[in-house]
XYZ file of C-alpha atoms in Angstrom:
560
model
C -3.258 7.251 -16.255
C 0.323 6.822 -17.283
C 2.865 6.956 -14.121
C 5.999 9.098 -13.727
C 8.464 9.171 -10.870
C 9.394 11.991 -8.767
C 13.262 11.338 -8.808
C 13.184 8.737 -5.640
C 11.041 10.934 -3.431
C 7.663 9.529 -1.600
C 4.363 11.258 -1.946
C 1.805 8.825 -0.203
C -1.475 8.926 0.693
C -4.355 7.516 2.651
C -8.134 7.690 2.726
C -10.418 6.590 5.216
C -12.109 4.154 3.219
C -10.208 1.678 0.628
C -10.890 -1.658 -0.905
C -9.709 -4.344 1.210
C -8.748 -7.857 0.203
C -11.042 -10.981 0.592
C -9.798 -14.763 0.160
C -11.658 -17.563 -0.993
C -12.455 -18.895 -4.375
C -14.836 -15.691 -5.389
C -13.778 -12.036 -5.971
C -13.456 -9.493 -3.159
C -15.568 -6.731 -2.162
C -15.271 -6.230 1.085
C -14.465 -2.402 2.880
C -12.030 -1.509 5.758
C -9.831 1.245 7.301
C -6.668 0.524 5.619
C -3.640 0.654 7.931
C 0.018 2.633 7.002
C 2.684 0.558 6.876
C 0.802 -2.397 5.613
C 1.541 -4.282 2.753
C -1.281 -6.534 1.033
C 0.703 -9.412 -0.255
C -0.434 -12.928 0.695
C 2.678 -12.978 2.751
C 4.302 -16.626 2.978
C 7.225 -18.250 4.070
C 9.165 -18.339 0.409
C 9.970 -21.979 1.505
C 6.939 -23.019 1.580
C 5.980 -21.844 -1.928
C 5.728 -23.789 -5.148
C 9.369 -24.174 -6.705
C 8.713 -23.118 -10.453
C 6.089 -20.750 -12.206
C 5.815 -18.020 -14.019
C 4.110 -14.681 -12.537
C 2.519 -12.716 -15.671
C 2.083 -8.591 -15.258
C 0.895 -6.591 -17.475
C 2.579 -3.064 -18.321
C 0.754 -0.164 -20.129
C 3.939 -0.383 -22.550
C 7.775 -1.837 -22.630
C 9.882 0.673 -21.359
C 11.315 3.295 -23.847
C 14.665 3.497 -22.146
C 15.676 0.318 -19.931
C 18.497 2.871 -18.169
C 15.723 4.184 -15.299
C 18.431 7.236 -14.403
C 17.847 8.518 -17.868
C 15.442 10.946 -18.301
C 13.241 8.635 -21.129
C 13.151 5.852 -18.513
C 12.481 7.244 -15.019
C 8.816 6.066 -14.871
C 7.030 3.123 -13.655
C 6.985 0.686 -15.934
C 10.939 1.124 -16.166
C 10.786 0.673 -12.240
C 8.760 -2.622 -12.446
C 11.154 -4.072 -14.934
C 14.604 -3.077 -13.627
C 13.765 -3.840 -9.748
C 13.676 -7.438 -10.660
C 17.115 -6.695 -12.036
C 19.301 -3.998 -10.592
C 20.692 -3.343 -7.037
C 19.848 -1.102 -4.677
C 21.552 0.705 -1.854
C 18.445 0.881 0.407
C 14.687 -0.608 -0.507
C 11.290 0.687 0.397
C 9.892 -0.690 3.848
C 6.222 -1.332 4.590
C 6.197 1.411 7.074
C 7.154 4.099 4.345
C 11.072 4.184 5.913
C 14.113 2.696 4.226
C 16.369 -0.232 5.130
C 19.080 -1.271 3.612
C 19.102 -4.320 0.726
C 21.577 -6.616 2.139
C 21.658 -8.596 -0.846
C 23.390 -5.319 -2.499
C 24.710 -3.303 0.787
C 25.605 -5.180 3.958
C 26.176 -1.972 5.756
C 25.876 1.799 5.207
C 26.757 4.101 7.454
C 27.401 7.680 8.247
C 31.196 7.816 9.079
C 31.516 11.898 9.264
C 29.227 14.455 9.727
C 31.933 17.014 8.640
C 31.850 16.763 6.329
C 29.551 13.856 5.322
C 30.964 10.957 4.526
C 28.324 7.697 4.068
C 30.532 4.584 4.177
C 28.956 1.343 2.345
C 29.799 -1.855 2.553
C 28.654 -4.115 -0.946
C 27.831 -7.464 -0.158
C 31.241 -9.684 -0.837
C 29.491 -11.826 -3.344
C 27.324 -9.054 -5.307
C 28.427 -9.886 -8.829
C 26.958 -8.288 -12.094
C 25.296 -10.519 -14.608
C 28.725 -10.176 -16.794
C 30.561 -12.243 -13.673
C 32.095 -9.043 -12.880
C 32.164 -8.115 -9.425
C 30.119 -5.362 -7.963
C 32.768 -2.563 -6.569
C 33.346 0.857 -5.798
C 34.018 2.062 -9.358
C 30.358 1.081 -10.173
C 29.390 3.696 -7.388
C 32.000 6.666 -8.952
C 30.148 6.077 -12.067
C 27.026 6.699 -11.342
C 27.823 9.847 -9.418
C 29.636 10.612 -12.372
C 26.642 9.855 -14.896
C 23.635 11.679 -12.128
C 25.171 14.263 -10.923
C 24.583 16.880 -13.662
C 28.093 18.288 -14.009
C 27.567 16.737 -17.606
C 24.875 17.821 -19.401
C 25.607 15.227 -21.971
C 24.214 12.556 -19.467
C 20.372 13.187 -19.947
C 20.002 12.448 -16.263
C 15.948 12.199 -14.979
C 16.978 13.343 -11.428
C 20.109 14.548 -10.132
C 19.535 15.851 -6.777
C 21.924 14.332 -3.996
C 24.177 13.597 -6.877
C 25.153 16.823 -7.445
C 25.870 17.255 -3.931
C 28.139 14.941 -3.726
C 31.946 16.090 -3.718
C 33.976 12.708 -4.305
C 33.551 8.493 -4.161
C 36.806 6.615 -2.974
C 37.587 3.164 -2.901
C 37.742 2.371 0.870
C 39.729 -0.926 2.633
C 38.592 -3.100 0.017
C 36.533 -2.585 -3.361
C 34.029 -3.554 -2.169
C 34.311 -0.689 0.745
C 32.339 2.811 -0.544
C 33.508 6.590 0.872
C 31.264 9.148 -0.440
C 32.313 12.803 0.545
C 29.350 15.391 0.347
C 30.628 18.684 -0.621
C 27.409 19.948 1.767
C 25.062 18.112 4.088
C 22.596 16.049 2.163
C 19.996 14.949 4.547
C 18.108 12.033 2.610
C 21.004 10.030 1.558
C 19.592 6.635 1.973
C 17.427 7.787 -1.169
C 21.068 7.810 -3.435
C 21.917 4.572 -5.825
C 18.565 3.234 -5.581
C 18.749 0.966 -8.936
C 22.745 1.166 -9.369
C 23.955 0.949 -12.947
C 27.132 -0.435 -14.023
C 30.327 1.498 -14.586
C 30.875 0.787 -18.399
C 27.078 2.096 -18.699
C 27.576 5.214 -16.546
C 31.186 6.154 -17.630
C 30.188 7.342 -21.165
C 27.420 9.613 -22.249
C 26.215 7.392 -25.124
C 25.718 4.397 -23.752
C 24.074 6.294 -20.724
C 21.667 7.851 -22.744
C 21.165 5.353 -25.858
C 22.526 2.235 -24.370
C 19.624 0.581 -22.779
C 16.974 1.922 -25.373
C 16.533 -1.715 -27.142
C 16.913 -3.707 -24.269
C 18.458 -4.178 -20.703
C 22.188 -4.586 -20.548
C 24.303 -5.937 -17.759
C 21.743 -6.201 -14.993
C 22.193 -7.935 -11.213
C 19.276 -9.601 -9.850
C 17.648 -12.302 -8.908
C 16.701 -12.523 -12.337
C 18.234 -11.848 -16.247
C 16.727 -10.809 -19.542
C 15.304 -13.630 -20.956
C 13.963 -12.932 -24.558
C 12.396 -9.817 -25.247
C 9.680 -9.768 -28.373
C 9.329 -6.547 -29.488
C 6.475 -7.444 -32.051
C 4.289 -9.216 -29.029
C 5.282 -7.026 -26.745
C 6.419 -9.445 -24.236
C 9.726 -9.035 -21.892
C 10.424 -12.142 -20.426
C 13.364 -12.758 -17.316
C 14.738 -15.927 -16.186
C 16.165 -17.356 -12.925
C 19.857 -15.053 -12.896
C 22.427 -18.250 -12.895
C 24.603 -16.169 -11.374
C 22.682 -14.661 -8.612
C 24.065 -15.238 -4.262
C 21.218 -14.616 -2.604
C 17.971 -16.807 -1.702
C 16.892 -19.225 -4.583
C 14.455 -17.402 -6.498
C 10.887 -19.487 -6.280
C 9.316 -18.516 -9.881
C 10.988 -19.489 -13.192
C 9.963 -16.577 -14.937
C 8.731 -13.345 -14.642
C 6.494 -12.775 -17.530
C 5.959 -8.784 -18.489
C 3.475 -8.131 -21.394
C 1.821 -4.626 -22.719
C -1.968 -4.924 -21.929
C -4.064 -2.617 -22.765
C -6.437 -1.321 -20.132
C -9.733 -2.703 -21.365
C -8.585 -5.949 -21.994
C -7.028 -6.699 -17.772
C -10.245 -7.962 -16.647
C -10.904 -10.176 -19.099
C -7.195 -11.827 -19.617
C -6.795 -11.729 -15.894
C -10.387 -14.157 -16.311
C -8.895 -16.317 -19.458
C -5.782 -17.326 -17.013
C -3.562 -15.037 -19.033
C -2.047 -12.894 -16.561
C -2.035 -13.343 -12.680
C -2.991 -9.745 -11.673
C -3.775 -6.384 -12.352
C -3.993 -2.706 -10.887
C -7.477 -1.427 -10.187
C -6.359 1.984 -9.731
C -9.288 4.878 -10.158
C -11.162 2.538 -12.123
C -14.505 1.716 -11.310
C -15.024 -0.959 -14.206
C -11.639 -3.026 -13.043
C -12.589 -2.830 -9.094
C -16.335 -4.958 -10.177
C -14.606 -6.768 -12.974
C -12.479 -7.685 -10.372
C -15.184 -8.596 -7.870
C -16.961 -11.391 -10.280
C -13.398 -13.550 -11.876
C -13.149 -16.864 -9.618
C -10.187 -17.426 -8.026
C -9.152 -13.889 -7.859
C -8.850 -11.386 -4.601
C -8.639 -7.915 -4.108
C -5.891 -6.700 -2.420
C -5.310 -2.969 -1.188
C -2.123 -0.823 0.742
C -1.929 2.465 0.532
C 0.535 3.497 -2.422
C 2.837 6.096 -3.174
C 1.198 7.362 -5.940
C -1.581 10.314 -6.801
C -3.204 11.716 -10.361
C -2.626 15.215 -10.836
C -2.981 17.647 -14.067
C 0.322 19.582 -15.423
C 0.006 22.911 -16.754
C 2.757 24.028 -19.479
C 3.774 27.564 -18.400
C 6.715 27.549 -20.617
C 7.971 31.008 -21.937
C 5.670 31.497 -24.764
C 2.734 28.699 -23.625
C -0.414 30.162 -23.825
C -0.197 29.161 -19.976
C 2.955 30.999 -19.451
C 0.735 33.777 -17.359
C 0.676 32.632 -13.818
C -2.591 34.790 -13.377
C -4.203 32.484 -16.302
C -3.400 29.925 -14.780
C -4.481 30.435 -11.038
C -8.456 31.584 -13.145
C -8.396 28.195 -14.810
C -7.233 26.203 -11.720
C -10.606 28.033 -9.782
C -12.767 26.265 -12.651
C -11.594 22.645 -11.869
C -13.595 20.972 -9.075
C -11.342 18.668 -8.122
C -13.578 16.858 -5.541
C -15.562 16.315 -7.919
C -13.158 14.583 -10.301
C -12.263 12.560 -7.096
C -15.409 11.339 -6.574
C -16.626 10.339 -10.408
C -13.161 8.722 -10.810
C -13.298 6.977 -7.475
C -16.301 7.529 -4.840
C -17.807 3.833 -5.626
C -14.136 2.890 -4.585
C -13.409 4.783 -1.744
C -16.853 6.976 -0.654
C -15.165 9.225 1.782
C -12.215 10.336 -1.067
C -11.251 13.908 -0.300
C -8.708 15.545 -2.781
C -4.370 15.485 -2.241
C -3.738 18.936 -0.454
C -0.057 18.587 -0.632
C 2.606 17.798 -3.937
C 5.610 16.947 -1.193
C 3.931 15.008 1.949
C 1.797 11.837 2.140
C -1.984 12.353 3.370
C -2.235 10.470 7.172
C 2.107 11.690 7.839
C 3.163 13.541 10.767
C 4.480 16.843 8.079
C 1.414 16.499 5.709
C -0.510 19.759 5.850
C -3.074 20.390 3.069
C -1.739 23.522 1.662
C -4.915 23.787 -1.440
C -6.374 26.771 0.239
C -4.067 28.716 -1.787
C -5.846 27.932 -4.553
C -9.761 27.044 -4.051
C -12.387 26.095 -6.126
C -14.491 29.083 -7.443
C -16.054 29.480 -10.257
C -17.312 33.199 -9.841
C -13.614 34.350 -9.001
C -12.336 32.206 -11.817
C -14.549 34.251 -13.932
C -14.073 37.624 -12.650
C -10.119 37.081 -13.332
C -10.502 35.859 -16.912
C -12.824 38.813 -17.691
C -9.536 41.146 -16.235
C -7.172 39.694 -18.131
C -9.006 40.587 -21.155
C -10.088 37.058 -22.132
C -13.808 37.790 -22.441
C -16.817 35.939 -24.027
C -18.348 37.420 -27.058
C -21.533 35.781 -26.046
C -22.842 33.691 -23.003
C -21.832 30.287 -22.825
C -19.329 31.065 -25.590
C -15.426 30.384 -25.800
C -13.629 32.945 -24.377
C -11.512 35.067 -26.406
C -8.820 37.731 -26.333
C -7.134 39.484 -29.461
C -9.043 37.104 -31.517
C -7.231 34.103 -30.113
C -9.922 31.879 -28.605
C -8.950 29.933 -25.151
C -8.697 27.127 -25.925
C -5.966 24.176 -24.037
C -4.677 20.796 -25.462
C -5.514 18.602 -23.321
C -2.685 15.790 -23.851
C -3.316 12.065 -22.683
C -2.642 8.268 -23.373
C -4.871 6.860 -25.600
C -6.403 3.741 -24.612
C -6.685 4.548 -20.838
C -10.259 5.395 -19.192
C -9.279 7.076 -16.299
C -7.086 9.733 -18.503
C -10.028 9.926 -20.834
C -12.535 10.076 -17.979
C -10.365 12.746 -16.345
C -10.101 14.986 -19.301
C -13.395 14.634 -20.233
C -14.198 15.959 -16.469
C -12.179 18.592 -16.608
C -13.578 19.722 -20.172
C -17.026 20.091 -18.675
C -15.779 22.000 -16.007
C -14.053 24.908 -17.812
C -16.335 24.969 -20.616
C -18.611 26.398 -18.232
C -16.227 29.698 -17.132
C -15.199 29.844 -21.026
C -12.125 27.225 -21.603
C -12.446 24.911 -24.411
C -10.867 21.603 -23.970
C -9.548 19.796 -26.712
C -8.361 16.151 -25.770
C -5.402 14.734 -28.015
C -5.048 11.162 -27.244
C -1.467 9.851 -28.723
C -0.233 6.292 -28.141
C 1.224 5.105 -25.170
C 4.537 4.534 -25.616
C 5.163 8.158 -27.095
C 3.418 9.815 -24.440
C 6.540 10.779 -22.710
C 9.189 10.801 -25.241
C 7.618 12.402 -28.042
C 5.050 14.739 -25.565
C 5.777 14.976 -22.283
C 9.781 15.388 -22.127
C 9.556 17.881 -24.777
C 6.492 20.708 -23.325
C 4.293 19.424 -26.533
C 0.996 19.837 -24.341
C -0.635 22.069 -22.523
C -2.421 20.614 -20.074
C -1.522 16.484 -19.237
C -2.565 14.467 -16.397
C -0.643 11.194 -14.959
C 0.588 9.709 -11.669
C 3.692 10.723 -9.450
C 5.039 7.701 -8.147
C 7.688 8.051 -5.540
C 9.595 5.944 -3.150
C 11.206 7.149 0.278
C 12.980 10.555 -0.098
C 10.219 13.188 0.090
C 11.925 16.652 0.457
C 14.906 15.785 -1.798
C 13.693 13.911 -4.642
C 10.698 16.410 -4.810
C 13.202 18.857 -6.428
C 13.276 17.588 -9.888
C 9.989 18.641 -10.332
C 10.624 22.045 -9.886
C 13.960 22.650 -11.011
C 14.875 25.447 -12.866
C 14.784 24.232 -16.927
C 18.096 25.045 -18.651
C 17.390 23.630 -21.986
C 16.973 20.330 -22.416
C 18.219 19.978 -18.175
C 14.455 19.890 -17.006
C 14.643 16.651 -14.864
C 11.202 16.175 -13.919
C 9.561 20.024 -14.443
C 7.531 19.146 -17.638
C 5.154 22.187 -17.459
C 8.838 24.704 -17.390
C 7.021 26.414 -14.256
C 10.136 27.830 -12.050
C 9.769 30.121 -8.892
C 13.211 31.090 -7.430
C 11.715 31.303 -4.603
C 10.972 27.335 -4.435
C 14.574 26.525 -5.858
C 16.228 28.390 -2.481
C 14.024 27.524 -0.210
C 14.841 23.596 -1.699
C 18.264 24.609 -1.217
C 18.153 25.466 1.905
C 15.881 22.135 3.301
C 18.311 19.762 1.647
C 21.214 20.937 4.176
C 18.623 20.750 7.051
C 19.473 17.615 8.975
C 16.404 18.402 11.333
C 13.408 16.914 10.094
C 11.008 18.909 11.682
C 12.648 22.202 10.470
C 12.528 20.501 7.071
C 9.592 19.867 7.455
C 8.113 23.170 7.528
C 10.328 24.427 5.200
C 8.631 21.944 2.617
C 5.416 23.010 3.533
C 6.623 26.752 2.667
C 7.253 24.940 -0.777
C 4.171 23.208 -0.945
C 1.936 26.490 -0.723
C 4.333 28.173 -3.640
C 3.854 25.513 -5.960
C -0.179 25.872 -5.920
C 0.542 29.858 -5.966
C 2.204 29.252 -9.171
C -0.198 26.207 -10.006
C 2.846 24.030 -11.523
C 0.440 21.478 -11.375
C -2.644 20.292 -9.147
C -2.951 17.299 -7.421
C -6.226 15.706 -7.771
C -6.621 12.516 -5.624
C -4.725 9.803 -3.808
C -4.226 6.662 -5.676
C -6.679 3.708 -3.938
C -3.994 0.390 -4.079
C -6.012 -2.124 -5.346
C -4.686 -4.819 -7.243
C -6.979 -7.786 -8.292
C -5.006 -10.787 -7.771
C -4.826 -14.462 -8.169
C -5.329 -16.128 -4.985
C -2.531 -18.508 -5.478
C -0.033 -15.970 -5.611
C 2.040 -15.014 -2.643
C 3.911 -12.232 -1.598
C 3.063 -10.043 -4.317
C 0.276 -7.571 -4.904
C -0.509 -4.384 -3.281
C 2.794 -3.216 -2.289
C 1.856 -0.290 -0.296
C 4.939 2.139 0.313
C 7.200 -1.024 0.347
C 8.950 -2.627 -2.619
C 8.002 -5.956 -4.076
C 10.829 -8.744 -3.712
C 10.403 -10.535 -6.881
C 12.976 -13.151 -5.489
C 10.511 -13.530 -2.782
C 7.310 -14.309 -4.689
C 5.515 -17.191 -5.962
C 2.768 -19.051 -5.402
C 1.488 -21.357 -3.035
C 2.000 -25.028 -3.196
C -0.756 -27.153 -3.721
């Protein structure tokens, strides 16, 4: 399925039975516990790695906005591309935490606790790819473009942003003072993929500026050429870059589609791929010399979105809790990926990772029952004329568009799932598969669905960065609340966890949350992601990233 982020925020997961990796010259099949904080990389000494190379990874599609803050580019393949070329504040850990990127930030502190005030320190020789230094001003700017005080920025998640009251230059420019006008307890999830200051000091070039092609970047790597007709993005070795000697030549991103991995991963075309859910790409996998299977447990679960936008045919919370008590989601787990992981049990919670200290599975609220699911159709007056007809009311028949990315067989196995289901309390299904690359843009963004299935992928910032998603829409200000589902209820009790500097008392206040949003069935999760990546042997310190970041700087492959 396609993959959407959740503003910054982390929504892990782990099962008690995931594909493991094997070395050797074969595929992989072998089974283990996987462990949390893990990361399944063929971790080497960059040193010792081959000086040269290029690492090839396929995307589902380029990105359709290069600017990830932007509301058209805050997904995943936006993420893969720009962390090889953007700074961050603080990266992703191994152990689900944050630490800061000392490449970027040498320091970041907080200096006040009243108010808040977060002092960074940017690394003295953090340049951008122009030869302009890295500073302060780039920092102003982007709380400028993200905090939503401007609704011409089309921003794709503005929480902490917004909470944030003023950025001064400090001793130097290269010394940060950010004021928060009120606590904001997940800080270290702020400026994660900065943006330069002649990007995020003007609406246009914010929102339209990075649609053809990455601008000013600062990484260990620059644009190269980008082929729009082969659908290739390629980056080169950043001339100007300070920190360790990157060990591949190129980074090599091309738009694969799904049925075609396995076999250019076998012709020595690309050098990995993402198993996911699917069944096919996991034995694929298992047979292509040369090749291992690698698995951490991601940040990432498949879910399906109901549109409950003012005048939806989903709009009717009561609807929507019958329909959601015809889906068997264990059962989708299980045909999607039992022969992967044979103990799968479905995501109970849309805020807290499965195996954390604050997840509680919250689906109770909403169980699986097809008798009940009945019964409340047949009171809402949606009734079938016959048995084992489509359900009807005022001569409208019930019938959902059921919106996915053509090309994919885990959407189209999904949907096709879920058709079965709710045929059999009345719902008729009707799957409209568009291409790719408009699936958000031209669908998603805009409510043209109503029901749609992908993956939340998140990074370290659970509470906060959870809030997009259910933000009250005002217009085209939705951040990430595609379905246009809003309980006030969720947006003060939010409110009210983002000031709470105790994480246990936040905690349970996002569990509060998490039982409100299946009440009002925004959407429903439907199972933890497995992270398995088939991989070429050869390459090191990349793969299965787990909840950590890769370090494209770092990877490579091994020397002969």
């Amino acid at each position: 399925m396609s993959r959407r982020f959740t503003g910054i925020g982390l929504l892990a997961f782990a099962a008690a039975l995931l594909v493991a990796g094997c070395g050797g010259g074969g595929g992989g099949d072998r089974l283990a516990v996987p462990q949390h904080g893990n990361q399944d990389i063929n971790p080497r000494d960059p040193a010792t790695l081959r000086d040269g190379g290029d690492l090839r990874i396929p995307l589902d599609y380029l990105p359709t906005n290069y600017n990830y803050s932007q509301i058209d580019g805050h997904d995943e393949p936006t993420h893969e591309v720009m962390s090889a070329l953007m700074p961050r504040a603080f990266k992703d850990a191994p152990d689900g935490g944050v630490v800061p990127d000392t490449d970027f930030v040498t320091s970041a502190e907080v200096a006040s606790t009243s108010p808040q005030v977060v002092h960074y320190h940017i690394n003295d020789r953090a340049v951008w790819s122009s030869g302009r230094p890295i500073t302060w001003e780039d920092f102003a700017a982007q709380v400028t473009a993200n905090s939503g005080a401007n609704p011409a920025y089309l921003v794709g998640d503005p929480t902490g942003y917004r909470d944030i009251a003023k950025v001064e230059r400090g001793a130097t420019d290269k010394d940060v003072l950010v004021t928060f006008a009120k606590p904001f307890s997940e800080w270290q999830g702020l400026f994660y993929g900065l943006y330069p200051k002649e990007t995020d000091s003007d609406p246009n070039a914010f929102n339209t500026g990075w649609v053809q092609s990455p601008q000013v970047t600062a990484g260990p790597f620059k644009v190269g050429t980008l082929d729009q007709t082969a659908k290739t993005l390629t980056l080169v070795r950043n001339e100007r870059w300070w920190g360790d000697k990157p060990r591949l030549n190129r980074v090599i991103f091309t738009v694969t589609d799904r049925n075609a991995l396995a076999d250019r991963l076998a012709n020595n075309e690309i050098d990995l791929y993402e198993i996911g859910s699917s069944v096919d790409l996991f034995r694929r996998a298992q047979t292509i010399p040369g090749v291992q299977i690698r698995e951490a447990t991601p940040k990432q679960y498949t879910h399906i979105t109901f549109n409950g936008a003012p005048g939806a045919i989903l709009s009717d919370v009561r609807l929507r809790q019958a329909i959601v008590k015809g889906i068997d989601r264990t059962a989708i787990a299980r045909r999607l990926i039992g022969p992967i992981v044979p103990t799968v049990v479905p995501m109970g919670n849309h805020i807290y990772p499965v195996g954390s200290r604050d997840y509680r599975d919250n689906s109770d609220a909403l169980p699986y029952d097809q008798a009940a699911a009945n019964r409340e159709l047949d009171a809402l007056g949606w009734v079938r004329p016959t048995p084992g007809a489509v359900r009807a009311k005022n001569g409208q028949p019930l019938a959902l568009r059921f919106l996915v990315a053509a090309g994919n067989p885990i959407s189209d196995a999904i949907s096709k799932t879920a058709l079965d289901q709710l045929a059999q309390i009345g719902v008729r299904i009707e799957i409209d598969a568009v291409p790719p690359g408009q699936f958000f843009p031209a669908f998603v963004n805009v409510g043209n669905f109503d029901l749609t299935g992908f993956q939340w992928v998140q990074t370290s910032g659970p509470f906060s960065n959870s809030v997009g998603n259910y933000q009250e829409p005002k217009g085209t200000d939705i951040g990430n609340n595609f379905g246009r589902v809003y309980d006030p209820r969720i947006g003060a009790l939010f409110a009210q966890g983002l000031a709470e500097l105790d994480d246990a008392k936040r905690a349970e206040i996002g569990n509060q949350i998490d039982r409100l949003i299946w009440e009002e069935v925004h959407n429903i999760p439907l199972y933890p992601q497995t992270g398995a990546f088939a991989v070429r042997a050869t390459v090191a310190n990349f793969g299965a990233k787990g909840l950590g970041d890769w370090d494209f700087g770092h990877a490579g492959f091994v020397a002969p």
